[in-house]
Tab-separated table of C-alpha atoms and ligand atoms in Angstrom:
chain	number	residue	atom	x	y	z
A	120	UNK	CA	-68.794	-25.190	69.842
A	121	UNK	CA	-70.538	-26.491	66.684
A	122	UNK	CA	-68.613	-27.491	63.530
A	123	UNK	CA	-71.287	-26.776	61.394
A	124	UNK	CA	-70.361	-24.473	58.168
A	125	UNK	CA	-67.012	-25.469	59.481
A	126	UNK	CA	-64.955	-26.209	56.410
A	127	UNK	CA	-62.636	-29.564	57.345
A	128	UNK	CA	-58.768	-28.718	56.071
A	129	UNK	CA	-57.664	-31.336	54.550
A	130	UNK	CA	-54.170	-33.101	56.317
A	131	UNK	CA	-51.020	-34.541	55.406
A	132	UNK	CA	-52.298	-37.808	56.524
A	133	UNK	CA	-54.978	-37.429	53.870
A	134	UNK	CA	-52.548	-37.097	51.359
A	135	UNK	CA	-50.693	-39.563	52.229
A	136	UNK	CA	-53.922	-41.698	51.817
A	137	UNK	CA	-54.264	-40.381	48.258
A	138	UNK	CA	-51.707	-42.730	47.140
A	139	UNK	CA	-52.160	-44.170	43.853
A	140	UNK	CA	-56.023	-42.425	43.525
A	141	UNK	CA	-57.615	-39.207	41.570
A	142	UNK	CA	-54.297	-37.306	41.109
A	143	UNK	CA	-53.366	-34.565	43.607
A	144	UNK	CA	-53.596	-30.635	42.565
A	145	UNK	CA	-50.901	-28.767	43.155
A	146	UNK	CA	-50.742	-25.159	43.150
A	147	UNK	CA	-48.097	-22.379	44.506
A	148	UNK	CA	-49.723	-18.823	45.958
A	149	UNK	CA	-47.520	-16.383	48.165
A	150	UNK	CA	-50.676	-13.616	48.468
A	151	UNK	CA	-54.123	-13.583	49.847
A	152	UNK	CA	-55.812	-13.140	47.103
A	153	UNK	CA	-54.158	-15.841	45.103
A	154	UNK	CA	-54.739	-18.316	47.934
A	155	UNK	CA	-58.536	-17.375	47.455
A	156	UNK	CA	-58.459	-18.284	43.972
A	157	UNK	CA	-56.686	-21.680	44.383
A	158	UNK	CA	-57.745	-22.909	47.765
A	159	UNK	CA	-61.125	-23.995	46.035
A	160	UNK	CA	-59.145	-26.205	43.351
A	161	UNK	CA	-56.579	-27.202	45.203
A	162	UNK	CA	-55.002	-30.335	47.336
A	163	UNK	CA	-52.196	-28.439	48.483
A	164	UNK	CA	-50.841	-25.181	48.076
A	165	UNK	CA	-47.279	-24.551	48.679
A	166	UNK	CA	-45.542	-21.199	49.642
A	167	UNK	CA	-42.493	-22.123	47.563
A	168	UNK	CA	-39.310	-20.233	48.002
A	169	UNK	CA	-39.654	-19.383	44.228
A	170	UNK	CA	-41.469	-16.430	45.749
A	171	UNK	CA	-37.946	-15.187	45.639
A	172	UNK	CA	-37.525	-15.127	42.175
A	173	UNK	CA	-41.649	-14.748	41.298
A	174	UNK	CA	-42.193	-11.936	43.480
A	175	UNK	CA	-39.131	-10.146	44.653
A	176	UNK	CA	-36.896	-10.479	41.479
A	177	UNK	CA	-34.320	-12.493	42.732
A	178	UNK	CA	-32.128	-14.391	40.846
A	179	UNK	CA	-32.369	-17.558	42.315
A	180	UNK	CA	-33.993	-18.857	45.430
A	181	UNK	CA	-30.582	-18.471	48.041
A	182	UNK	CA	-31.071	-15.446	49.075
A	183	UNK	CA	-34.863	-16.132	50.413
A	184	UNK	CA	-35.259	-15.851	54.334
A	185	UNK	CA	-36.967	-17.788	57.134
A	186	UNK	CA	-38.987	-14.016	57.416
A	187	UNK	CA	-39.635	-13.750	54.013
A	188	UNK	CA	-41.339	-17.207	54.198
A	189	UNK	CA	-43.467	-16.266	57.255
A	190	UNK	CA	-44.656	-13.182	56.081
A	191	UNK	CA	-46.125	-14.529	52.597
A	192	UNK	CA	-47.133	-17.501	54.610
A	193	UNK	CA	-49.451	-15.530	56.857
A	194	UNK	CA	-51.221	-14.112	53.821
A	195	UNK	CA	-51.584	-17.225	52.044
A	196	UNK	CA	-53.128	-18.456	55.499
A	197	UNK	CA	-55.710	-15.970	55.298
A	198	UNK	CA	-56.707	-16.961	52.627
A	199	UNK	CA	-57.182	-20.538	52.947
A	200	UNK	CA	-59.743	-22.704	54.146
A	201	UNK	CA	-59.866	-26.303	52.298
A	202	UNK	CA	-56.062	-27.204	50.736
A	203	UNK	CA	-53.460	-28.222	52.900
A	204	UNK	CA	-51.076	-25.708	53.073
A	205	UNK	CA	-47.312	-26.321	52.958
A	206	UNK	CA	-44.097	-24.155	53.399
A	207	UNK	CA	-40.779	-24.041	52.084
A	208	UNK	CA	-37.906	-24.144	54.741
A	209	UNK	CA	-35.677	-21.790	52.525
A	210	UNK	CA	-31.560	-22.190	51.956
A	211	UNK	CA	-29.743	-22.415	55.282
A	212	UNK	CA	-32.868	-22.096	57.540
A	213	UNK	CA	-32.615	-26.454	57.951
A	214	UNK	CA	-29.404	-27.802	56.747
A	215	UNK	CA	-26.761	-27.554	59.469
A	216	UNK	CA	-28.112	-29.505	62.571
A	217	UNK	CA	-31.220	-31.018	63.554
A	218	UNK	CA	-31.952	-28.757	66.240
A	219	UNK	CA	-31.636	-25.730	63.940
A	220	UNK	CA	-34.107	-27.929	61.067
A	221	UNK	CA	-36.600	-28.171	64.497
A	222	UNK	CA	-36.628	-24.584	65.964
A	223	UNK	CA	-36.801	-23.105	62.561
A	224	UNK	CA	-39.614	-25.325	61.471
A	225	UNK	CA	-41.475	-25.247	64.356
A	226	UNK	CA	-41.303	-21.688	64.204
A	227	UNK	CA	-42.530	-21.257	60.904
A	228	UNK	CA	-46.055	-23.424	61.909
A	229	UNK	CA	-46.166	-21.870	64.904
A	230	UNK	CA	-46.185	-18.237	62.980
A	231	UNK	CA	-47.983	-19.015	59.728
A	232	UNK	CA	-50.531	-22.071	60.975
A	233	UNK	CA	-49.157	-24.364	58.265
A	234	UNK	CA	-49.724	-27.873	58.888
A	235	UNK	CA	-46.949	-29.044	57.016
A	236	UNK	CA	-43.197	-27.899	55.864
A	237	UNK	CA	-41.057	-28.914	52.590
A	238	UNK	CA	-37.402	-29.695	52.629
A	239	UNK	CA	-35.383	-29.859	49.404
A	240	UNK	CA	-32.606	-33.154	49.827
A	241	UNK	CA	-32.583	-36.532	49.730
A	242	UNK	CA	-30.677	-39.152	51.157
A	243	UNK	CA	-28.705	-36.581	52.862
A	244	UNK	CA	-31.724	-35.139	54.484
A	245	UNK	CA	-33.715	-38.091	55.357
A	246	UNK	CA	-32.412	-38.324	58.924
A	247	UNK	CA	-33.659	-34.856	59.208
A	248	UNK	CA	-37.080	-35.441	57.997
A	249	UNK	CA	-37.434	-38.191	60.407
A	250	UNK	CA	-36.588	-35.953	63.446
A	251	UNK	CA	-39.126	-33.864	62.286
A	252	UNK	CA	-41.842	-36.157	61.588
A	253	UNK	CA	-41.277	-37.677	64.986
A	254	UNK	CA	-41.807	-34.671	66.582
A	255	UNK	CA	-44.974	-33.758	65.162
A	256	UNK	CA	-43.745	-31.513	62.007
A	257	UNK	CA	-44.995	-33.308	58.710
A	258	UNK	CA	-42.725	-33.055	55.713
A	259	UNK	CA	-43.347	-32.559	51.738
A	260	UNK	CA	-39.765	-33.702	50.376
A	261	UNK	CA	-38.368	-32.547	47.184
A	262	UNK	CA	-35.700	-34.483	44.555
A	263	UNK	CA	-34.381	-34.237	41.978
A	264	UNK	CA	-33.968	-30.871	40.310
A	265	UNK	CA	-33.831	-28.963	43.825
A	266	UNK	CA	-33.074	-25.273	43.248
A	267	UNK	CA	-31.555	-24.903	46.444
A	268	UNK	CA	-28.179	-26.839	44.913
A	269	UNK	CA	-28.085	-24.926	41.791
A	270	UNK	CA	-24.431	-24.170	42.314
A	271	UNK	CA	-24.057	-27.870	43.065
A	272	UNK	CA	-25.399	-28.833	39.847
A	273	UNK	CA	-24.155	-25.846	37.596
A	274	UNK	CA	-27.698	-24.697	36.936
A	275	UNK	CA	-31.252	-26.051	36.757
A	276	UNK	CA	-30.550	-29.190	34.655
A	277	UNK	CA	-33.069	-32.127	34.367
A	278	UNK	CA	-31.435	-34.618	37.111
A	279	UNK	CA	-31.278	-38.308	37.254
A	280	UNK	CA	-30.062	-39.416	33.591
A	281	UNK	CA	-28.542	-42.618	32.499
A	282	UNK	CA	-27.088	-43.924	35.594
A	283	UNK	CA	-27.521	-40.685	37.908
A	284	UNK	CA	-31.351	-42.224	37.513
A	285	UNK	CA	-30.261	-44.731	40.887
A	286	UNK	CA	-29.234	-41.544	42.677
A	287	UNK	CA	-32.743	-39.822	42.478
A	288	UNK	CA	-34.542	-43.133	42.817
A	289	UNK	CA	-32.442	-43.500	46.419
A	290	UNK	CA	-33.052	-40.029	47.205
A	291	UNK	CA	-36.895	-40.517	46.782
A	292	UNK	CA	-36.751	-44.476	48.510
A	293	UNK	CA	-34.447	-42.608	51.655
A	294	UNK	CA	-37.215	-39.885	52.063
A	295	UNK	CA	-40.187	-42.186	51.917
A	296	UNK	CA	-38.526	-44.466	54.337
A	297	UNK	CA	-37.900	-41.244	56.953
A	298	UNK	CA	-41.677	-40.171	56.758
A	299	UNK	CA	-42.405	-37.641	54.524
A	300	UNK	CA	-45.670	-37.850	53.760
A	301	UNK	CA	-45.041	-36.843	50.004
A	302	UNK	CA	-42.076	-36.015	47.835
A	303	UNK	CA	-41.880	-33.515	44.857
A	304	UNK	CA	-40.086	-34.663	42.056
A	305	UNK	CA	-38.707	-31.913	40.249
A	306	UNK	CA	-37.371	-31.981	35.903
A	307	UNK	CA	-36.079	-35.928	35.888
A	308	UNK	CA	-36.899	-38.325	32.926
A	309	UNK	CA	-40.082	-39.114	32.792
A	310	UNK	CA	-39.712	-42.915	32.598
A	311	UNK	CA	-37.803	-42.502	36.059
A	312	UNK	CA	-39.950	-40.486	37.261
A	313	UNK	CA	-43.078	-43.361	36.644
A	314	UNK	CA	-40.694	-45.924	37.974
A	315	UNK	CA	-40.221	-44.054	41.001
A	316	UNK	CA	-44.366	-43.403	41.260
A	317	UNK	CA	-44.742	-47.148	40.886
A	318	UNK	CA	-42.283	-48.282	43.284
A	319	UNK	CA	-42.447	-45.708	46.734
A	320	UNK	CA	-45.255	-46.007	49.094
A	321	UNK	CA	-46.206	-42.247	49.421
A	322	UNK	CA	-47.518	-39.495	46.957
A	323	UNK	CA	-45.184	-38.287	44.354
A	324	UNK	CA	-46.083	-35.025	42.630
A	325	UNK	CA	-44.285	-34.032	39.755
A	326	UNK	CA	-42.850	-30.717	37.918
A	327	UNK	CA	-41.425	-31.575	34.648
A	328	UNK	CA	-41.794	-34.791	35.665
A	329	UNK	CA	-44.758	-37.369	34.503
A	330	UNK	CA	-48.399	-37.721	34.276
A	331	UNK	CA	-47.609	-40.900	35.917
A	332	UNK	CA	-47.089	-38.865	39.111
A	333	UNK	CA	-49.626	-39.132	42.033
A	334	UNK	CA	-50.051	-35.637	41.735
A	335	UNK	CA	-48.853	-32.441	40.041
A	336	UNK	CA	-47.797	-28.975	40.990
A	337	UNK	CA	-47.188	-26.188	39.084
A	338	UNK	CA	-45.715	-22.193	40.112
A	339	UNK	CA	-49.703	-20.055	39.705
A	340	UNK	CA	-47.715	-17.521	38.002
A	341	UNK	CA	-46.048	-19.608	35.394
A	342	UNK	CA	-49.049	-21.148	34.526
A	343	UNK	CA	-50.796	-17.738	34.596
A	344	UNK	CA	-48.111	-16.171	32.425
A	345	UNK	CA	-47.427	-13.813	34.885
A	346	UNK	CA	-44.099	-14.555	35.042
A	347	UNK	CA	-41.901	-13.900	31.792
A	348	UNK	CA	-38.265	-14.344	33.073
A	349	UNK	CA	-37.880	-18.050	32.036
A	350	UNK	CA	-39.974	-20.120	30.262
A	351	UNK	CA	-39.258	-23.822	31.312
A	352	UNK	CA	-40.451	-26.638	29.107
A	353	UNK	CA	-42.610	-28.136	32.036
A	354	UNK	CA	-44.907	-25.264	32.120
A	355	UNK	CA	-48.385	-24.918	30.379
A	356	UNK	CA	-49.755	-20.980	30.356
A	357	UNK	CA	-53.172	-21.705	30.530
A	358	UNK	CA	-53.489	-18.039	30.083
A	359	UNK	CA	-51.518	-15.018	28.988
A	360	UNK	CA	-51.909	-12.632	31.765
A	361	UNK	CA	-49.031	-11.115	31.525
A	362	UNK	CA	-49.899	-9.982	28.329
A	363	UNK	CA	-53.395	-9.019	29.246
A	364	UNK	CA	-52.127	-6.936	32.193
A	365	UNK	CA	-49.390	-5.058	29.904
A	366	UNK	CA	-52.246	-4.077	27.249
A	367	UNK	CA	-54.564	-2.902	30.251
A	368	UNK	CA	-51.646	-0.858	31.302
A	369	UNK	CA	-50.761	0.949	28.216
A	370	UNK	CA	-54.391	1.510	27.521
A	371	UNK	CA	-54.536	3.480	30.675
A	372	UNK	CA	-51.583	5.428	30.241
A	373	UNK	CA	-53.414	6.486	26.869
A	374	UNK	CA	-56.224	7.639	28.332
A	375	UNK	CA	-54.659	9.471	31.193
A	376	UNK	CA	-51.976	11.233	28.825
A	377	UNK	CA	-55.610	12.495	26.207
A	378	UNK	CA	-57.384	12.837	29.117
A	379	UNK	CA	-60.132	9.989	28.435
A	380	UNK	CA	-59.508	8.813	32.200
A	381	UNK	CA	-61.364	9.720	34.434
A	382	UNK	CA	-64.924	10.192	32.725
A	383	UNK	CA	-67.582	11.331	34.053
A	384	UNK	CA	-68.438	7.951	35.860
A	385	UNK	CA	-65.237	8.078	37.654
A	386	UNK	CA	-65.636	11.673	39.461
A	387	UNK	CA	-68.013	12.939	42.101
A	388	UNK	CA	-70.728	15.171	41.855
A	389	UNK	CA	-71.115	18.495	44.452
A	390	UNK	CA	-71.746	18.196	47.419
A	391	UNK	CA	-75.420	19.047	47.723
A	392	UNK	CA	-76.718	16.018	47.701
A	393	UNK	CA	-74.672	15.040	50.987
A	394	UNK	CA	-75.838	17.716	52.968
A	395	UNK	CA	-79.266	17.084	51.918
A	396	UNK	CA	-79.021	13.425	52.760
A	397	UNK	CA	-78.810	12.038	49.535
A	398	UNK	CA	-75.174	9.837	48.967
A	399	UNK	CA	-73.079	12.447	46.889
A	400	UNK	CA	-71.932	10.385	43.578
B	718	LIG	O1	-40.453	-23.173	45.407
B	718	LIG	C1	-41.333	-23.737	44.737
B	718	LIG	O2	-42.251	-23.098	44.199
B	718	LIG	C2	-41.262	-25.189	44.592
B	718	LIG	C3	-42.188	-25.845	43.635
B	718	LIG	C4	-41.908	-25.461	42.252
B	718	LIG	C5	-42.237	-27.313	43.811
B	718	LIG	O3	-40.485	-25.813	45.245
């Protein structure tokens, strides 16, 4: 079989590698044609469970299943060829026993064809990562701010200040030291979360964390403006398509209502031309 016009995906052992180089691009996408757009620009591109929230209007990310994940995983896969592509392991799909973190997450590669899965946790989840990783399931790990605990934490508060700081730095040492091959760090103080960067081994990459990180991710529809319901600090809209989208939408309900839509561009001719060969238009 030749490899040539093969495109090489790149692995969690590459970004691993990346360590304290260019910074890593971080993008989410939970659709094929938003993987298309981002696969080109992109390091890694995580299925988050936020899908829950982005695209099914959820109010947090709880209620998001193990199916949900696989099915926007499989589009995401298709359309994918360069980023590494990463999964969440949603609420209660990882947390009770490290037989249930390994069938689910072997599962969800098996399904999808991710090469990699993300855990939210620290300390108390490093002795699951390391199960994982030594049965041939590479983790992403995520501190800090972890939506998962929102009840835990009595909403999404920046983590880690004053002397809760040692707490996140532990969570972030205990992960590193169980073999994730990155670790998100999620709204803590910046100066932790450059003190954290500096001292681990592996990739950090940071939301509403620091330019420090060795990498950065960001939700696509936040930073599309696609998605209105909050507006966190960390973001930067880099475009208002929201906006766009609502103004396209209005305009066509203008034209349909005075009958500007359809025009004559928009409708067929009769059907003469068919039966004579020529393509009807
Ligand atoms: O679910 C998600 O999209 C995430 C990122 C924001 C890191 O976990």
């Amino acid at each position: 079989m030749s490899a040539v016009g093969v495109v090489k995906a790149i692995t969690p052992p590459n970004i691993r590698a990346r360590k304290g180089s260019t910074p890593l691009v971080c993008l989410t996408a939970y659709t094929t044609p938003v993987a298309r757009l981002v696969d080109g620009h992109c390091d890694i591109v995580l299925v988050g469970d936020s899908v829950g929230m982005v695209l099914h209007g959820l109010p947090s990310t709880l209620s998001v299943t193990l199916d949900m994940m696989i099915m926007h995983a499989k589009a995401v896969r298709r359309g994918m060829e360069r980023a590494l592509l990463v999964v969440d392991m949603p609420f209660g799909s990882y947390e009770e026993s490290l037989e249930q973190a390994f069938r689910n997450s072997a599962r969800l590669m098996a399904e999808t064809g991710c090469a990699a899965v993300k855990l939210e946790g620290g300390a108390t989840i490093a002795e699951t990562i390391r199960f994982l990783t030594a049965r041939g399931i590479p983790v992403m790990a995520h501190v800090g701010l972890t939506p998962q605990a929102v009840n835990v934490f009595g909403g999404y508060r920046v983590q880690g200040r004053g002397e809760d700081a040692d707490r996140i730095w532990r969570d972030a040492l205990a992960v590193s030291e169980a073999g994730a091959f990155s670790v998100v760090l999620e709204k803590v103080p910046e100066p932790l979360a450059r003190r954290i960067t500096e001292e681990i081994p592996i990739p950090t990459i940071g939301i509403g964390a620091s330019a420090a990180c060795d990498g950065q991710i960001l939700v696509v529809d936040d930073m599309l403006g696609l998605f209105g319901d909050f507006r966190p600090k960390f973001v930067k809209r880099y475009v208002e398509l929201g906006e766009a989208a609502s103004a396209a939408i209005e305009a066509y309900a203008c034209d349909v209502k005075e009958r500007r839509f359809p025009a004559a561009e928009h409708v067929f001719g009769d059907e003469l031309k068919a039966i004579t060969g020529g393509e009807a238009t």
